[in-house]
Short mmCIF file of C-alpha atoms in Angstrom, two decimals:
data_model
loop_
_atom_site.label_atom_id
_atom_site.label_comp_id
_atom_site.label_asym_id
_atom_site.label_seq_id
_atom_site.Cartn_x
_atom_site.Cartn_y
_atom_site.Cartn_z
CA MET A 4 21.32 6.93 20.17
CA SER A 5 20.11 9.22 23.24
CA LYS A 6 16.16 10.76 21.31
CA LYS A 7 13.75 8.83 21.03
CA LEU A 8 12.80 7.31 17.41
CA LYS A 9 9.85 8.73 15.40
CA GLY A 10 6.97 6.34 14.57
CA TRP A 11 5.56 5.86 11.39
CA LYS A 12 2.31 7.84 12.03
CA GLU A 13 4.90 10.94 13.44
CA ILE A 14 7.17 11.33 10.01
CA PRO A 15 6.76 14.01 7.64
CA MET A 16 5.27 11.45 4.51
CA GLY A 17 6.97 10.34 2.67
CA VAL A 18 10.48 10.20 2.39
CA MET A 19 10.79 14.17 3.80
CA ILE A 20 12.93 16.17 6.32
CA THR A 21 10.63 19.52 6.70
CA GLU A 22 13.71 21.34 9.39
CA PRO A 23 16.91 22.00 8.41
CA GLY A 24 20.11 21.09 10.34
CA ASN A 25 18.54 17.74 12.06
CA SER A 26 21.86 15.32 11.43
CA VAL A 27 23.45 17.08 14.20
CA GLU A 28 21.03 13.81 16.29
CA PHE A 29 22.58 10.96 13.70
CA ASP A 30 24.76 9.95 16.15
CA VAL A 31 27.56 7.56 14.05
CA ARG A 32 30.02 6.86 17.29
CA SER A 33 29.03 2.88 16.97
CA TRP A 34 30.36 3.03 12.73
CA ARG A 35 34.58 4.06 14.64
CA THR A 36 36.63 1.32 14.75
CA TYR A 37 39.72 4.24 15.47
CA LYS A 38 39.20 7.30 16.70
CA PRO A 39 41.75 10.41 16.11
CA ILE A 40 43.63 11.82 19.29
CA ILE A 41 44.54 15.53 19.21
CA ASP A 42 48.52 16.25 20.74
CA GLN A 43 47.54 19.62 21.80
CA ILE A 44 51.04 20.74 21.61
CA LYS A 45 51.85 18.89 19.25
CA CYS A 46 49.23 21.29 17.81
CA THR A 47 49.82 24.87 15.15
CA LYS A 48 46.04 24.63 15.23
CA CYS A 49 46.67 25.15 11.12
CA GLY A 50 42.59 24.22 10.60
CA MET A 51 43.90 21.48 7.82
CA CYS A 52 42.16 18.43 9.96
CA TRP A 53 38.71 21.93 10.84
CA ILE A 54 38.52 22.14 6.85
CA TYR A 55 39.18 18.42 5.29
CA CYS A 56 37.05 16.77 8.14
CA PRO A 57 33.79 14.98 5.99
CA GLU A 58 31.22 15.03 8.59
CA ALA A 59 32.71 18.68 9.94
CA ALA A 60 33.19 16.89 12.68
CA ILE A 61 35.84 19.18 14.40
CA MET A 62 35.62 21.69 16.63
CA ILE A 63 37.35 24.94 17.61
CA LYS A 64 36.58 25.42 21.25
CA GLU A 65 37.17 29.15 22.50
CA ASP A 66 40.64 29.28 23.62
CA GLY A 67 41.02 28.44 19.65
CA LYS A 68 42.02 24.34 20.91
CA TYR A 69 41.07 21.73 18.37
CA GLU A 70 38.47 19.08 19.83
CA VAL A 71 36.58 16.55 18.01
CA ASP A 72 32.62 15.21 18.45
CA LEU A 73 32.94 11.70 19.50
CA SER A 74 29.29 12.20 18.99
CA PHE A 75 29.82 13.04 14.90
CA CYS A 76 33.63 11.54 14.26
CA LYS A 77 33.18 8.48 11.55
CA GLY A 78 36.73 7.35 12.43
CA CYS A 79 37.93 7.50 9.04
CA GLY A 80 41.84 8.72 9.51
CA ILE A 81 40.85 12.03 7.12
CA CYS A 82 41.92 14.20 10.10
CA GLU A 83 45.35 11.89 11.13
CA LYS A 84 46.68 12.04 6.88
CA THR A 85 45.85 16.30 6.76
CA CYS A 86 47.86 17.14 10.13
CA ALA A 87 51.43 17.79 8.94
CA PRO A 88 53.15 18.15 12.73
CA LYS A 89 51.68 14.86 13.65
CA ALA A 90 48.86 15.98 15.88
CA ILE A 91 46.72 13.17 15.46
CA MET A 92 47.05 9.90 15.75
CA MET A 93 44.51 7.56 15.29
CA VAL A 94 44.00 4.82 18.11
CA LYS A 95 41.70 1.83 18.47
CA GLU A 96 38.40 1.83 20.28
CA GLU A 97 38.86 0.25 22.96
CA ALA A 98 36.12 -3.15 22.45
CA VAL A 99 33.21 -2.23 24.72
CA MET B 11 -20.50 15.49 -24.58
CA LYS B 12 -18.77 14.29 -28.01
CA ARG B 13 -18.40 11.07 -30.07
CA LEU B 14 -15.34 10.27 -31.36
CA GLY B 15 -14.07 7.39 -32.86
CA LEU B 16 -10.43 7.22 -31.20
CA SER B 17 -7.80 3.95 -30.70
CA GLY B 18 -7.49 3.06 -26.71
CA ASN B 19 -4.27 5.01 -27.12
CA TYR B 20 -5.78 8.32 -28.35
CA ALA B 21 -8.81 7.83 -26.08
CA VAL B 22 -5.78 7.59 -23.07
CA ALA B 23 -4.13 10.89 -25.24
CA TYR B 24 -7.32 12.78 -25.09
CA ALA B 25 -7.92 11.76 -21.40
CA VAL B 26 -4.57 13.38 -20.47
CA LYS B 27 -5.08 16.59 -22.15
CA MET B 28 -8.17 16.94 -20.85
CA ALA B 29 -7.07 16.33 -17.34
CA ASP B 30 -5.49 19.00 -17.35
CA VAL B 31 -1.45 17.91 -17.28
CA ASP B 32 1.08 20.23 -16.52
CA VAL B 33 4.18 17.60 -17.79
CA ILE B 34 4.30 14.81 -19.72
CA ALA B 35 8.16 13.02 -20.06
CA ALA B 36 8.23 10.03 -22.56
CA TYR B 37 10.79 8.32 -24.29
CA PRO B 38 9.47 7.64 -28.13
CA ILE B 39 10.64 4.65 -29.15
CA THR B 40 9.50 1.15 -29.48
CA PRO B 41 7.70 -0.34 -27.69
CA GLN B 42 5.96 2.94 -27.01
CA THR B 43 2.83 3.98 -28.58
CA THR B 44 1.02 7.19 -30.77
CA ILE B 45 -0.63 7.74 -26.98
CA VAL B 46 2.92 10.01 -25.88
CA GLU B 47 2.78 10.18 -29.74
CA LYS B 48 -0.53 12.11 -30.16
CA LEU B 49 -0.14 14.22 -26.56
CA ALA B 50 2.79 16.05 -28.23
CA ASP B 51 0.52 16.55 -30.86
CA PHE B 52 -2.07 18.40 -28.20
CA VAL B 53 1.24 20.24 -27.01
CA ALA B 54 2.51 21.44 -30.48
CA ASN B 55 0.11 22.45 -31.47
CA GLY B 56 -1.25 24.78 -28.27
CA GLU B 57 -4.56 22.89 -27.86
CA LEU B 58 -2.32 21.26 -24.19
CA ASN B 59 -0.04 23.43 -21.95
CA ALA B 60 2.25 21.74 -20.78
CA GLU B 61 5.92 20.89 -21.01
CA TYR B 62 6.97 17.76 -22.38
CA VAL B 63 10.00 16.15 -21.45
CA ASN B 64 11.54 14.67 -24.03
CA VAL B 65 13.91 12.03 -22.54
CA GLU B 66 16.65 9.97 -23.36
CA SER B 67 15.14 6.48 -21.78
CA GLU B 68 11.78 5.50 -19.36
CA HIS B 69 14.24 5.38 -16.76
CA SER B 70 14.51 8.86 -17.01
CA ALA B 71 11.15 9.30 -18.38
CA MET B 72 10.41 8.48 -14.83
CA SER B 73 12.38 9.65 -12.85
CA ALA B 74 11.75 13.28 -14.03
CA CYS B 75 7.55 12.16 -13.06
CA VAL B 76 9.16 11.50 -10.10
CA GLY B 77 10.79 15.37 -9.90
CA ALA B 78 7.83 17.29 -11.63
CA SER B 79 5.37 16.17 -9.57
CA LEU B 80 7.41 16.71 -6.50
CA THR B 81 6.94 19.88 -6.97
CA GLY B 82 2.99 19.40 -7.80
CA ALA B 83 3.08 19.31 -10.45
CA ARG B 84 0.40 17.36 -12.09
CA VAL B 85 2.67 14.41 -14.71
CA PHE B 86 1.74 11.74 -16.56
CA THR B 87 3.67 9.34 -18.99
CA ALA B 88 3.68 6.11 -20.81
CA THR B 89 4.94 3.58 -21.39
CA SER B 90 5.14 -0.57 -22.65
CA SER B 91 6.72 -3.61 -21.82
CA GLN B 92 10.79 -2.74 -21.52
CA GLY B 93 9.99 1.18 -21.34
CA LEU B 94 8.62 -0.37 -17.27
CA ALA B 95 10.98 -2.77 -16.68
CA TYR B 96 13.41 -0.38 -17.91
CA MET B 97 11.93 2.41 -15.41
CA HIS B 98 11.46 -0.84 -12.51
CA GLU B 99 13.65 1.34 -10.57
CA VAL B 100 12.28 4.30 -10.32
CA LEU B 101 8.84 2.81 -9.80
CA PHE B 102 9.01 1.54 -6.10
CA ILE B 103 10.54 5.54 -5.44
CA ALA B 104 7.61 7.04 -7.24
CA SER B 105 5.79 5.63 -4.31
CA VAL B 106 6.93 5.44 -1.53
CA LEU B 107 8.07 9.76 -2.39
CA ARG B 108 4.36 9.83 -2.84
CA THR B 109 4.40 11.72 -6.00
CA PRO B 110 0.70 10.94 -7.61
CA ILE B 111 1.89 9.85 -11.22
CA VAL B 112 -0.20 8.42 -14.19
CA MET B 113 1.19 6.85 -16.03
CA ALA B 114 -0.74 4.51 -18.45
CA ASN B 115 1.05 1.06 -19.43
CA VAL B 116 0.15 -0.82 -23.18
CA ASN B 117 0.11 -4.50 -21.97
CA ARG B 118 3.04 -6.26 -23.72
CA ALA B 119 5.09 -9.43 -23.94
CA LEU B 120 9.14 -9.17 -22.73
CA SER B 121 11.63 -10.77 -24.77
CA ALA B 122 13.14 -13.20 -25.11
CA PRO B 123 11.71 -12.79 -27.10
CA LEU B 124 11.23 -9.60 -28.77
CA ASN B 125 8.10 -8.78 -29.43
CA ILE B 126 5.56 -6.03 -29.29
CA TRP B 127 2.44 -7.80 -28.66
CA ASN B 128 0.11 -8.71 -25.67
CA ASP B 129 0.28 -9.97 -22.53
CA HIS B 130 0.58 -8.86 -18.70
CA SER B 131 4.30 -9.96 -18.07
CA ASP B 132 4.94 -6.58 -17.69
CA ALA B 133 2.88 -5.17 -15.63
CA MET B 134 2.50 -8.33 -13.23
CA ALA B 135 6.38 -7.76 -12.89
CA GLU B 136 5.33 -5.13 -11.32
CA ARG B 137 2.51 -5.65 -8.91
CA ASP B 138 4.86 -5.65 -5.58
CA SER B 139 6.16 -1.51 -6.53
CA GLY B 140 3.64 0.06 -4.84
CA TRP B 141 1.95 1.26 -7.34
CA ILE B 142 -2.14 1.63 -7.64
CA GLN B 143 -3.16 -0.90 -11.03
CA LEU B 144 -6.40 -0.53 -13.02
CA TRP B 145 -7.19 -2.88 -15.90
CA ALA B 146 -9.37 -1.17 -18.62
CA SER B 147 -11.01 -3.59 -21.46
CA SER B 148 -11.99 -1.39 -24.44
CA ALA B 149 -11.30 2.37 -25.44
CA GLN B 150 -14.06 3.75 -23.30
CA GLU B 151 -12.38 2.67 -20.26
CA ALA B 152 -8.83 3.75 -21.08
CA PHE B 153 -10.54 6.82 -20.91
CA ASP B 154 -12.77 6.55 -18.42
CA THR B 155 -10.49 5.63 -16.19
CA THR B 156 -7.74 7.04 -17.37
CA ILE B 157 -9.09 11.15 -16.29
CA GLU B 158 -9.79 8.43 -12.54
CA ALA B 159 -7.03 7.30 -12.02
CA PHE B 160 -5.67 11.21 -11.61
CA LYS B 161 -8.38 12.30 -9.24
CA ILE B 162 -7.40 8.45 -7.27
CA ALA B 163 -3.58 9.40 -7.73
CA GLU B 164 -4.26 12.68 -5.79
CA ASP B 165 -6.40 12.33 -2.94
CA ILE B 166 -4.56 9.06 -1.82
CA GLN B 167 -0.95 9.59 -3.34
CA LEU B 168 0.34 7.23 -4.46
CA PRO B 169 1.29 7.07 -8.48
CA VAL B 170 -1.57 4.79 -10.75
CA MET B 171 -1.14 2.82 -13.18
CA VAL B 172 -3.66 2.58 -16.48
CA ASN B 173 -3.15 -0.75 -18.30
CA ILE B 174 -4.43 -1.12 -21.54
CA ASP B 175 -3.77 -4.79 -24.04
CA GLY B 176 -1.59 -4.33 -26.36
CA TYR B 177 -3.44 -3.35 -30.08
CA ILE B 178 -6.35 -5.41 -28.77
CA VAL B 179 -7.37 -2.62 -26.22
CA SER B 180 -4.32 0.43 -27.23
CA HIS B 181 -5.02 -0.25 -31.00
CA THR B 182 -8.17 -0.52 -32.24
CA TYR B 183 -10.69 1.75 -33.06
CA GLU B 184 -13.92 1.96 -31.50
CA PRO B 185 -16.32 5.04 -31.11
CA VAL B 186 -15.29 6.88 -27.60
CA THR B 187 -17.96 9.28 -25.34
CA LEU B 188 -15.95 12.49 -24.71
CA PRO B 189 -17.81 14.94 -22.33
CA ASP B 190 -17.04 17.88 -21.84
CA GLN B 191 -14.45 19.25 -20.02
CA GLU B 192 -16.38 22.09 -17.84
CA GLU B 193 -17.16 18.41 -16.29
CA ILE B 194 -13.31 16.71 -16.48
CA SER B 195 -12.52 20.02 -15.00
CA GLY B 196 -15.08 19.74 -11.76
CA TYR B 197 -13.95 16.71 -11.46
CA ILE B 198 -11.06 17.01 -11.63
CA PRO B 199 -9.06 21.03 -11.21
CA SER B 200 -5.96 21.76 -12.79
CA LYS B 201 -4.67 23.03 -9.89
CA PRO B 202 -3.28 19.35 -8.92
CA MET B 203 -4.90 18.74 -5.43
CA THR B 204 -1.69 17.99 -3.52
CA ASN B 205 1.31 20.97 -4.18
CA ARG B 206 4.39 20.74 -1.86
CA VAL B 207 6.16 23.56 -2.14
CA SER B 208 5.25 26.24 -0.59
CA PRO B 209 8.00 29.03 1.05
CA ARG B 210 6.44 28.62 3.48
CA LEU B 211 8.15 24.47 4.14
CA ALA B 212 11.74 24.12 3.70
CA TYR B 213 12.19 19.82 2.87
CA SER B 214 14.67 17.94 1.60
CA SER B 215 12.53 14.78 -0.21
CA GLY B 216 14.26 11.24 -1.55
CA VAL B 217 16.96 11.31 1.81
CA VAL B 218 18.48 8.61 3.20
CA GLY B 219 16.49 6.27 5.53
CA PRO B 220 19.07 4.36 7.10
CA PRO B 221 17.47 1.15 9.55
CA GLU B 222 16.33 2.89 12.08
CA TYR B 223 13.68 5.19 9.63
CA TYR B 224 13.96 3.12 6.83
CA TYR B 225 11.23 0.32 7.95
CA GLU B 226 8.63 4.19 8.55
CA MET B 227 8.57 6.02 5.48
CA LYS B 228 8.12 2.65 3.96
CA TYR B 229 5.43 0.98 5.72
CA GLN B 230 3.48 4.83 5.61
CA ALA B 231 3.43 3.91 1.28
CA VAL B 232 1.70 0.34 2.77
CA ASP B 233 -0.54 1.91 5.01
CA ALA B 234 -2.00 4.52 2.49
CA MET B 235 -2.39 1.33 -0.53
CA GLU B 236 -4.72 -0.20 2.79
CA ARG B 237 -6.54 2.79 2.70
CA SER B 238 -6.95 2.98 -0.69
CA ARG B 239 -9.57 0.52 -0.79
CA GLN B 240 -12.46 1.43 0.57
CA ARG B 241 -11.38 5.42 -0.89
CA ILE B 242 -11.10 4.00 -4.61
CA LYS B 243 -14.88 2.45 -3.35
CA GLU B 244 -16.10 5.72 -2.72
CA ILE B 245 -14.50 8.13 -4.97
CA GLU B 246 -15.12 6.11 -8.34
CA SER B 247 -19.02 6.02 -7.02
CA ASP B 248 -19.08 9.31 -7.59
CA PHE B 249 -17.79 9.45 -10.59
CA ASN B 250 -20.37 6.65 -11.89
CA GLN B 251 -22.70 9.52 -10.00
CA ARG B 252 -21.39 12.10 -12.22
CA PHE B 253 -20.51 10.13 -15.37
CA GLY B 254 -23.07 8.22 -15.99
CA LYS B 255 -20.80 5.00 -15.50
CA ASP B 256 -20.74 1.42 -13.83
CA TYR B 257 -17.62 1.41 -12.53
CA LYS B 258 -16.30 -2.00 -10.36
CA ASP B 259 -13.36 -2.76 -8.63
CA ILE B 260 -14.46 -6.23 -9.82
CA ASN B 261 -16.95 -6.51 -13.06
CA THR B 262 -19.01 -10.00 -12.64
CA TYR B 263 -20.61 -11.00 -15.75
CA HIS B 264 -23.34 -14.31 -14.04
CA MET B 265 -22.13 -14.81 -11.32
CA ASP B 266 -26.11 -14.77 -9.10
CA ASP B 267 -26.57 -18.16 -9.99
CA ALA B 268 -22.93 -19.16 -11.11
CA GLU B 269 -21.42 -22.72 -10.20
CA TYR B 270 -17.77 -21.78 -11.99
CA ALA B 271 -17.08 -19.31 -14.01
CA LEU B 272 -14.08 -17.96 -15.64
CA LEU B 273 -11.72 -15.24 -13.66
CA ILE B 274 -9.66 -12.74 -16.28
CA MET B 275 -7.73 -9.78 -16.57
CA GLY B 276 -7.80 -7.48 -19.38
CA SER B 277 -10.11 -7.36 -23.20
CA MET B 278 -9.68 -11.32 -22.58
CA THR B 279 -12.97 -10.63 -20.81
CA GLY B 280 -15.39 -10.00 -23.97
CA THR B 281 -14.15 -12.66 -25.31
CA ALA B 282 -15.32 -15.00 -22.14
CA ARG B 283 -18.63 -13.80 -22.60
CA VAL B 284 -19.43 -13.88 -25.29
CA VAL B 285 -18.84 -17.67 -24.93
CA ALA B 286 -20.72 -17.98 -21.73
CA GLU B 287 -23.50 -15.87 -23.38
CA SER B 288 -24.33 -19.23 -26.03
CA LEU B 289 -23.19 -21.68 -22.24
CA ARG B 290 -26.30 -20.15 -20.34
CA ARG B 291 -27.79 -20.76 -23.49
CA LYS B 292 -27.30 -23.45 -23.45
CA GLY B 293 -28.42 -24.06 -19.80
CA GLU B 294 -25.49 -24.50 -17.86
CA LYS B 295 -24.96 -22.08 -14.88
CA VAL B 296 -21.72 -20.03 -15.48
CA GLY B 297 -20.40 -17.04 -15.34
CA VAL B 298 -17.70 -14.80 -16.01
CA VAL B 299 -15.50 -12.09 -13.48
CA SER B 300 -12.68 -9.97 -14.23
CA ILE B 301 -10.79 -8.18 -11.97
CA ARG B 302 -10.22 -4.04 -13.02
CA CYS B 303 -8.31 -2.73 -9.57
CA PHE B 304 -4.93 -5.75 -9.75
CA ARG B 305 -3.92 -3.18 -6.84
CA PRO B 306 -5.28 -2.89 -4.79
CA PHE B 307 -6.40 -7.17 -5.32
CA PRO B 308 -9.64 -6.81 -4.00
CA PHE B 309 -9.37 -10.27 -2.29
CA GLU B 310 -13.13 -9.45 0.43
CA ARG B 311 -15.83 -8.36 -2.96
CA LEU B 312 -14.47 -11.82 -4.77
CA ALA B 313 -15.35 -14.46 -1.65
CA GLU B 314 -18.21 -12.84 -2.10
CA ILE B 315 -18.42 -12.77 -5.24
CA PHE B 316 -17.59 -16.53 -5.38
CA LYS B 317 -19.41 -17.45 -2.29
CA GLY B 318 -21.41 -20.70 -3.63
CA VAL B 319 -19.00 -21.16 -6.73
CA ARG B 320 -17.67 -24.95 -6.66
CA CYS B 321 -15.37 -24.14 -9.30
CA VAL B 322 -13.03 -20.59 -10.90
CA GLY B 323 -10.55 -21.62 -13.98
CA VAL B 324 -7.60 -18.61 -13.48
CA VAL B 325 -7.16 -17.18 -16.78
CA ASP B 326 -3.30 -16.02 -16.40
CA ARG B 327 -2.05 -14.08 -19.78
CA ALA B 328 1.53 -14.21 -17.94
CA VAL B 329 3.99 -16.92 -16.16
CA MET B 330 5.83 -16.76 -12.97
CA PRO B 331 7.74 -19.77 -13.62
CA GLY B 332 9.51 -21.28 -10.46
CA GLY B 333 6.14 -20.73 -9.02
CA PRO B 334 3.56 -21.93 -6.88
CA SER B 335 1.16 -21.04 -10.28
CA ASN B 336 0.92 -17.61 -12.21
CA PRO B 337 0.60 -13.90 -11.03
CA LEU B 338 -3.03 -13.80 -10.71
CA PHE B 339 -3.89 -17.99 -9.87
CA VAL B 340 -2.07 -17.31 -7.05
CA ASP B 341 -3.51 -13.48 -5.74
CA VAL B 342 -6.53 -15.10 -5.81
CA ALA B 343 -5.76 -18.32 -4.23
CA SER B 344 -5.03 -16.15 -1.69
CA ALA B 345 -8.09 -14.03 -0.73
CA LEU B 346 -9.88 -17.61 -0.94
CA TYR B 347 -7.56 -19.13 1.98
CA GLY B 348 -10.06 -18.27 4.68
CA MET B 349 -13.73 -18.85 2.91
CA ALA B 350 -15.09 -21.82 4.91
CA GLU B 351 -16.02 -22.73 1.79
CA ARG B 352 -14.50 -22.02 -1.06
CA PRO B 353 -14.51 -22.49 -4.52
CA VAL B 354 -11.85 -25.29 -6.21
CA LEU B 355 -9.37 -23.41 -9.12
CA GLN B 356 -7.96 -24.57 -11.95
CA SER B 357 -4.86 -22.84 -13.70
CA PHE B 358 -4.75 -21.62 -17.03
CA VAL B 359 -2.74 -19.98 -19.11
CA ALA B 360 -3.04 -18.16 -21.90
CA GLY B 361 -2.44 -15.27 -24.69
CA LEU B 362 0.94 -15.65 -24.77
CA GLY B 363 3.07 -12.76 -26.52
CA GLY B 364 -0.32 -11.76 -28.20
CA ARG B 365 -1.37 -15.22 -29.35
CA ASP B 366 -5.31 -14.71 -30.10
CA VAL B 367 -7.19 -16.36 -27.23
CA PRO B 368 -10.43 -17.90 -29.60
CA THR B 369 -13.91 -18.93 -28.16
CA ASP B 370 -12.68 -22.91 -28.86
CA GLU B 371 -10.15 -22.08 -26.46
CA PHE B 372 -12.42 -20.68 -23.87
CA GLU B 373 -15.29 -23.58 -24.52
CA LEU B 374 -12.62 -25.71 -23.66
CA MET B 375 -11.47 -23.21 -20.19
CA PHE B 376 -14.87 -23.30 -19.78
CA ASN B 377 -14.43 -27.39 -19.89
CA LYS B 378 -12.07 -27.70 -17.51
CA THR B 379 -13.49 -25.98 -14.99
CA LYS B 380 -17.25 -27.60 -15.79
CA GLU B 381 -14.65 -30.75 -14.53
CA GLY B 382 -13.54 -28.66 -11.98
CA ALA B 383 -16.65 -28.29 -10.13
CA ARG B 384 -18.26 -31.59 -10.71
CA THR B 385 -15.20 -33.63 -9.77
CA GLY B 386 -14.40 -30.91 -7.04
CA ARG B 387 -11.11 -30.96 -8.22
CA ALA B 388 -8.34 -29.87 -9.78
CA GLY B 389 -5.52 -30.41 -12.23
CA PRO B 390 -2.45 -28.99 -13.09
CA CYS B 391 -2.35 -25.98 -15.52
CA VAL B 392 -3.06 -26.27 -18.74
CA TYR B 393 -1.55 -23.90 -20.94
CA VAL B 394 -4.08 -23.61 -23.68
CA GLY B 395 -3.36 -23.44 -26.81
CA LEU B 396 0.18 -23.99 -26.69
CA ARG B 397 2.04 -25.89 -29.31
CA GLU B 398 4.02 -29.56 -28.89
#
């Protein structure tokens, strides 16, 4: 987690989130045991992985390529299952 | 001002009506009491303009109360024994979400065996839920405490449970003096002091608190409870001044020069005082202490009151099987631990499942406590009135 965590006096009262969309601050990379690797040659840019990713961790770059934001990928492997041309492979994270 | 003959239940219902609540969510079947029946009357005949939600369980009743309270509504519910137990998980949510719900809990025994009579096991099982717990021992006190509870809840933003003893207070009719509506409205204005819904503030409530934040979120409610100690005193003295009462977190009787005393909660206070009075006439230096504010537990004042007292008999109307003793005793012992010269404590259990605790049993408890004062030693817990 890169951002400094807030203390009990700093957070809003009563289990409230007052800043919409603040889950972008929540880094989940440590949850993962496998990470998806996209083979850009096999990829047909159909967008199925982008649709199915429950974390919206797959991004479409300006040049049309698909990439995974590894800060938000929990390594569930749904993208690999939905990829028709089998361009996505789940690869074990190296031991830290 | 008007004077009516009301049961403890009706006294609470009148207080809720005069507090002009916005939402009542309640489950109407056993162990429910006539509190919500009377409120349903008030709503049906137009005397109270509130949303009355007839839910399918106490779990849903408390959940509906939490939701309604988060919108800024003034919210009330009532329950008893199994109903309170069924609310258990939502009680913890209500306190940490800081919803100022007021709930009347008519103290009744928990099953088994099935029993709808008075003891304190229901409320004791919820003492760690983060709710403020006030205990009233008459119909008048039930009315006053309920009015006060709305002020306390909305000021501190914590839920408040008003406890009244099942049947002994809840179903007994007494003359109750009701202040004028203007006085109540002046004390707790109809628009609740907390109103969270606003187009200026978008928020998600009841969110996930991962290990990085759960601790901080929970601690906010712990801190609020700690700060409530002082606020409750201030709110109570304001109430006393406005309405000519004399409520305190702990009520004392003949404690100025007492050598030994009984400590109790709820309606048994009356019987204990009658017996203490007759012992006083015989020259015994005896007193009675009753806890009115059980959460937050008024430990500092308790230590103050027991200065110079040699033995205190703590009367629990609930048990804590396998514990170091019973719930009230444990709190009292912890509260007095820091005293340099603390009284000997004798534990009693009495009146489980609605068993009457007559004057001769109080005499027995006073005698046993006197023995503790004389010898400087207490015996094991005495289960008063238990047949072998």
